[in-house]
PDB file of C-alpha atoms in Angstrom:
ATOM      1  CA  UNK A 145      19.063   8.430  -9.932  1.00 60.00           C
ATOM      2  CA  UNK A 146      16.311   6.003 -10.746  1.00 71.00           C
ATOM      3  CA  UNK A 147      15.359   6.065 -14.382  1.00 78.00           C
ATOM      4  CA  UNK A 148      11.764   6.166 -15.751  1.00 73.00           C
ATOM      5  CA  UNK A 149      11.843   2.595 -16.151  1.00 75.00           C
ATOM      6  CA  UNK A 150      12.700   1.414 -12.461  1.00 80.00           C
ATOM      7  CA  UNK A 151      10.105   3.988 -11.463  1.00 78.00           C
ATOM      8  CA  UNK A 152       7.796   2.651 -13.230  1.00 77.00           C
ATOM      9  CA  UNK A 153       8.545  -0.929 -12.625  1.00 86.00           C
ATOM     10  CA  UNK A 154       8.046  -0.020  -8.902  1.00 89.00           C
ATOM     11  CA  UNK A 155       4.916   1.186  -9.192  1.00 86.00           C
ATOM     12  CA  UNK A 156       3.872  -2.059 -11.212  1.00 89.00           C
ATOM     13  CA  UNK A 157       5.206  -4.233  -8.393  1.00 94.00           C
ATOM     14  CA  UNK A 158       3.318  -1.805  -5.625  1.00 94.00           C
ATOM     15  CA  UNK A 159      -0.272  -2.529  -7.673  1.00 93.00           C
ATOM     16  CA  UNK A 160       0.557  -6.541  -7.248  1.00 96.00           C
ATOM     17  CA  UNK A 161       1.889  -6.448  -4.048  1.00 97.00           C
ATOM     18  CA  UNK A 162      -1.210  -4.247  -2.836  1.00 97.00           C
ATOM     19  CA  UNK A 163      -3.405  -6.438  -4.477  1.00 97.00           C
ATOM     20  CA  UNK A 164      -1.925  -9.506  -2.902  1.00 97.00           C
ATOM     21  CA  UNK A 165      -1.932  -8.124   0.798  1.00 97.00           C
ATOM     22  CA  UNK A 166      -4.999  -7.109   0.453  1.00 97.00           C
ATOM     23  CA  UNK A 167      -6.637  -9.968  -0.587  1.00 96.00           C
ATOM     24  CA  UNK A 168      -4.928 -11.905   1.822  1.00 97.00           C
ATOM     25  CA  UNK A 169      -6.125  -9.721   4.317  1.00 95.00           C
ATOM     26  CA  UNK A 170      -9.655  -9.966   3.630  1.00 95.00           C
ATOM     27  CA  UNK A 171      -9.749 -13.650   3.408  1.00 95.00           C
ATOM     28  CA  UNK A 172      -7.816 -13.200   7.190  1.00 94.00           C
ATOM     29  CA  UNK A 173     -10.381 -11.202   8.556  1.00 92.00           C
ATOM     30  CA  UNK A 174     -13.344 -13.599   7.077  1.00 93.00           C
ATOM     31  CA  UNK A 175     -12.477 -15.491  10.572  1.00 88.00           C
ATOM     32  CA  UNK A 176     -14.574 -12.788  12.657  1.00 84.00           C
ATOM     33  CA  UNK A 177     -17.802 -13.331  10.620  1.00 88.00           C
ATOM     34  CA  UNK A 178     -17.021 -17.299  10.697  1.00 89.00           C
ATOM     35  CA  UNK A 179     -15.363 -17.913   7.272  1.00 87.00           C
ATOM     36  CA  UNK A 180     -12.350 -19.906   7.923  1.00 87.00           C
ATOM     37  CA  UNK A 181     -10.463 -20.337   4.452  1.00 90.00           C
ATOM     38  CA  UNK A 182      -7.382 -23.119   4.837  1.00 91.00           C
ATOM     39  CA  UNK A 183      -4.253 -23.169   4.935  1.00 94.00           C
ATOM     40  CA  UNK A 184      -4.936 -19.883   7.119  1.00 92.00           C
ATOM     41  CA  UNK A 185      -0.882 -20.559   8.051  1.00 94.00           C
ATOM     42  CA  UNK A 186      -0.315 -20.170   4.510  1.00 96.00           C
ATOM     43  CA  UNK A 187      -2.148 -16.881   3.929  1.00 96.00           C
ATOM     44  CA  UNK A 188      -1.211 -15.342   7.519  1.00 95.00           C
ATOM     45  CA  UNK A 189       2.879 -15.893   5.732  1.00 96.00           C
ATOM     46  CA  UNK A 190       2.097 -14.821   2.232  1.00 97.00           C
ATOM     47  CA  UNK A 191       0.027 -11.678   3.916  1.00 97.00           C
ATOM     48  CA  UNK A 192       3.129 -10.611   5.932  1.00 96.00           C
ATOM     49  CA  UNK A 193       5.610 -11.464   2.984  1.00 97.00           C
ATOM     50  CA  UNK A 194       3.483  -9.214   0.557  1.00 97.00           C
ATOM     51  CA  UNK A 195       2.815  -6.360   3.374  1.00 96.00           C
ATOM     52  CA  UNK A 196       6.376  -6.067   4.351  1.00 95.00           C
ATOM     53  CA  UNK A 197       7.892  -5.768   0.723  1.00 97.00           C
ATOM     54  CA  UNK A 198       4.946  -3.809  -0.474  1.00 96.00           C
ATOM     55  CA  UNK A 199       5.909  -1.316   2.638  1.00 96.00           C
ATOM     56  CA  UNK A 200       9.932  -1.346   1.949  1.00 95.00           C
ATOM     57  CA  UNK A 201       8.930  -0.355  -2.057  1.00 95.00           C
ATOM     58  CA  UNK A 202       6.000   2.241  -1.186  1.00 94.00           C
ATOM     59  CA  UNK A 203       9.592   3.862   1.229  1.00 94.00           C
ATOM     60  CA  UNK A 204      11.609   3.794  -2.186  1.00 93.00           C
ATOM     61  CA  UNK A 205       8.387   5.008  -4.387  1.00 91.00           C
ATOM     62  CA  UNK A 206       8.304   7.533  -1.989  1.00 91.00           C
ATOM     63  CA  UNK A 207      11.499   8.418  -1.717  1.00 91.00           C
ATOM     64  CA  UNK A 208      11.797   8.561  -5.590  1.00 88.00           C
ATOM     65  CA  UNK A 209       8.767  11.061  -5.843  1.00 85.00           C
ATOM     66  CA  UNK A 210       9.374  12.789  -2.553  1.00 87.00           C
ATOM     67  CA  UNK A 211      10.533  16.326  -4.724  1.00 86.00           C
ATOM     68  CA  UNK A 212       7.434  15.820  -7.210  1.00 81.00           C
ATOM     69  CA  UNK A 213       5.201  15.702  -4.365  1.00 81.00           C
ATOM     70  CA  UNK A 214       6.227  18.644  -2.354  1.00 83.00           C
ATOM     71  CA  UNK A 215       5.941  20.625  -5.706  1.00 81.00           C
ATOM     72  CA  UNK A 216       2.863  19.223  -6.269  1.00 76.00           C
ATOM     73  CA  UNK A 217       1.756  20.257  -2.877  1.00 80.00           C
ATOM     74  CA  UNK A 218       0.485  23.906  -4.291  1.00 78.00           C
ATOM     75  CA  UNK A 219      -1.372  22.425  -7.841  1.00 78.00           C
ATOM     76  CA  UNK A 220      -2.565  19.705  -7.197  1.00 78.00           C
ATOM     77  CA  UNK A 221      -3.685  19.518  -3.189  1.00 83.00           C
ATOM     78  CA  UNK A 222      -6.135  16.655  -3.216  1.00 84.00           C
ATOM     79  CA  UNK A 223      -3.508  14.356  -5.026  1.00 83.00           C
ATOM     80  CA  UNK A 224      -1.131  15.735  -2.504  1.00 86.00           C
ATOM     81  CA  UNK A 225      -3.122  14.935   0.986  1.00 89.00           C
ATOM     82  CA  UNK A 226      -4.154  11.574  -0.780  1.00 91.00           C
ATOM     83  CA  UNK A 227      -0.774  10.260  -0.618  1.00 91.00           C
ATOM     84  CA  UNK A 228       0.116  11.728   2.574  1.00 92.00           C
ATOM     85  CA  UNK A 229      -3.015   9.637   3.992  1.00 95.00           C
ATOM     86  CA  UNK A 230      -1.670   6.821   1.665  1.00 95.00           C
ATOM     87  CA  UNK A 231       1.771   7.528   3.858  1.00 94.00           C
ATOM     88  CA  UNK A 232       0.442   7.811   7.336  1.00 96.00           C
ATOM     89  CA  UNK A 233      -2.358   4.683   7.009  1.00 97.00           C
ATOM     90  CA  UNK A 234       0.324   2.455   5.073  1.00 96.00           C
ATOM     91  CA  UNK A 235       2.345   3.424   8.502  1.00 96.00           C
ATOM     92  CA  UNK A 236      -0.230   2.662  10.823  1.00 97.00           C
ATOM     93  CA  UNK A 237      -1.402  -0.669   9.438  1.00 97.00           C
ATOM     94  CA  UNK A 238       2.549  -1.632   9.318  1.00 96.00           C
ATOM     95  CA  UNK A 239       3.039  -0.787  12.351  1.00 97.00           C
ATOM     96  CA  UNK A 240       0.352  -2.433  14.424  1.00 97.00           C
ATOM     97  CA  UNK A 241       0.400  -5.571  12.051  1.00 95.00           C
ATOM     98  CA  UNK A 242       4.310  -5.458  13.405  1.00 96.00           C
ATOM     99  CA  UNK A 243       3.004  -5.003  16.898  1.00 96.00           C
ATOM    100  CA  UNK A 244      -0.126  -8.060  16.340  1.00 94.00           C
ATOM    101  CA  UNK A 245       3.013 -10.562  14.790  1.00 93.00           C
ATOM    102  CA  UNK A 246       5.369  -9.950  17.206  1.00 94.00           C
ATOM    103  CA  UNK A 247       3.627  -9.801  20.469  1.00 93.00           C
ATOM    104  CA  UNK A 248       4.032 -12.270  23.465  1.00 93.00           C
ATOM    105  CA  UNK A 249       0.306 -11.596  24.266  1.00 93.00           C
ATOM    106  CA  UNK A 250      -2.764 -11.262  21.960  1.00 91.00           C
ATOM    107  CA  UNK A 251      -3.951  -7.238  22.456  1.00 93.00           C
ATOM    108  CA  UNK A 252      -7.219  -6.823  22.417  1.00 94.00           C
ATOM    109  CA  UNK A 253      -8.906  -5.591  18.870  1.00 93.00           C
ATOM    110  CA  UNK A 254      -5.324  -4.643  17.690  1.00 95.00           C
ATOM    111  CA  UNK A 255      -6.087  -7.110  14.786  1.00 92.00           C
ATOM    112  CA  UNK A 256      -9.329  -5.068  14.231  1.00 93.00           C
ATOM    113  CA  UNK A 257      -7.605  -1.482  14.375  1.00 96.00           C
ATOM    114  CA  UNK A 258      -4.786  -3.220  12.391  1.00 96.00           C
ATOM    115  CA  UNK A 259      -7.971  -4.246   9.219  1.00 95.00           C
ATOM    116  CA  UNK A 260      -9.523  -0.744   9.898  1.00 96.00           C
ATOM    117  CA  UNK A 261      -5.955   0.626   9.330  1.00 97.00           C
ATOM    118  CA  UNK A 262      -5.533  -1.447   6.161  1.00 97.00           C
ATOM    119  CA  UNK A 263      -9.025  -0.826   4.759  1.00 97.00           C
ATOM    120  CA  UNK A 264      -8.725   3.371   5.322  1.00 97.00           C
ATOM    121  CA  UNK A 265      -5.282   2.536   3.427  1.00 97.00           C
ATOM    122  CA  UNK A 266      -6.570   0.712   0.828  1.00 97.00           C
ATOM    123  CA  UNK A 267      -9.425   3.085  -0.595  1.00 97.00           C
ATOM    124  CA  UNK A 268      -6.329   6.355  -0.255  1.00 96.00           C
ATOM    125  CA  UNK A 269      -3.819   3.401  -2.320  1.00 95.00           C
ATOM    126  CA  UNK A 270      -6.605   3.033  -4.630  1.00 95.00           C
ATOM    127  CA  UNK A 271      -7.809   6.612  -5.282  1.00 93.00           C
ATOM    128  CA  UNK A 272      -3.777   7.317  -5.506  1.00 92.00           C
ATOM    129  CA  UNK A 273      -3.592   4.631  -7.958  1.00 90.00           C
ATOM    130  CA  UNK A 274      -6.383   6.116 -10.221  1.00 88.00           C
ATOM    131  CA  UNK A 275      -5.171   9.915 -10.159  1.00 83.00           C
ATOM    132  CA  UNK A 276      -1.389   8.611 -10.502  1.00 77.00           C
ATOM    133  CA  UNK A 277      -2.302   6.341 -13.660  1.00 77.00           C
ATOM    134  CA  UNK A 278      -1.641   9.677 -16.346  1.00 72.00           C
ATOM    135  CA  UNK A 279       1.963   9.580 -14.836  1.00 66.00           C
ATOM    136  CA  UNK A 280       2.769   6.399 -14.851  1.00 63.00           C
ATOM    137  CA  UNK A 281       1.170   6.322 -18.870  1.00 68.00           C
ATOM    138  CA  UNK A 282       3.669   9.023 -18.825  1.00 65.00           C
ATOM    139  CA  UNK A 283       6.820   6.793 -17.001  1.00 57.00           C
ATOM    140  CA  UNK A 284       6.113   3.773 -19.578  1.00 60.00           C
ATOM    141  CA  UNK A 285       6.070   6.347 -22.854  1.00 68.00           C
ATOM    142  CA  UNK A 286       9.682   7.621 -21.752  1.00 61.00           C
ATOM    143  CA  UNK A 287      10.418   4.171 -21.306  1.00 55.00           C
ATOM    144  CA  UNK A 288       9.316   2.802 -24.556  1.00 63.00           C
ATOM    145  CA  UNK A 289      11.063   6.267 -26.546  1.00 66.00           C
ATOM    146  CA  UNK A 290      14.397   5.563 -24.596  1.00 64.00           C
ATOM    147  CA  UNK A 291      15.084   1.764 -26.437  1.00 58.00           C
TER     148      UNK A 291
END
């Protein structure tokens, strides 16, 4: 079982990793109004990077909270459908940013759907972040009462 600490460690590392990819993703997508920021090589990697592990902890977050969000489910419904869009977006933007890095052929406005995707995402991470804040206050108390 993970303690409060770990949890709340997580979540810390989520915030920066969220922040990072989407950054990185912005200054990416500054190409289709003619921006070009260099060493785009450099971002496109650190993008992916920060994506991929920011998608493998949001599965452990998750996983960790999965029972406190079904119980949740009949309280507190807006938090609840919040982080199920937070789930299915976080999916959607992983899953065609997989698709736009690993195909053979460039796919017509995938890279768009892929930054709509990843935008829709990012305002359900951030209101998530905002109404989850009073628990993770709560994580880092037990935390600081348990040394």
């Amino acid at each position: 079982m993970a303690t409060p600490k770990s949890k709340a460690n997580i979540g810390m590392t989520l915030v920066i990793l969220f922040a990072i990819t989407l950054v990185t993703g912005i200054i990416l997508h500054l190409k289709k109004h003619g921006i070009i920021i260099e060493p785009r090589s450099v971002i496109k990697i650190v993008h992916w990077i920060a994506g991929f592990l920011m998608v493998g902890l949001a599965l452990v977050h998750s996983l960790q909270f999965k029972k406190m969000l079904s119980a949740m489910k009949a309280k507190f419904l807006w938090f609840w459908g919040d982080s199920w869009l937070v789930i299915i977006f976080t999916s959607l933007a992983c899953l065609t940013g997989l698709v736009k890095l690993l195909s053979t052929i460039k796919i017509p406005n995938l890279g768009l759907w892929h930054y709509w995707f990843g935008m829709i995402m990012s305002v359900a991470v951030i209101i998530h972040l905002f109404r989850g804040i009073s628990s993770w206050k709560r994580l880092r108390k037990i935390k600081s009462s348990n040394r």
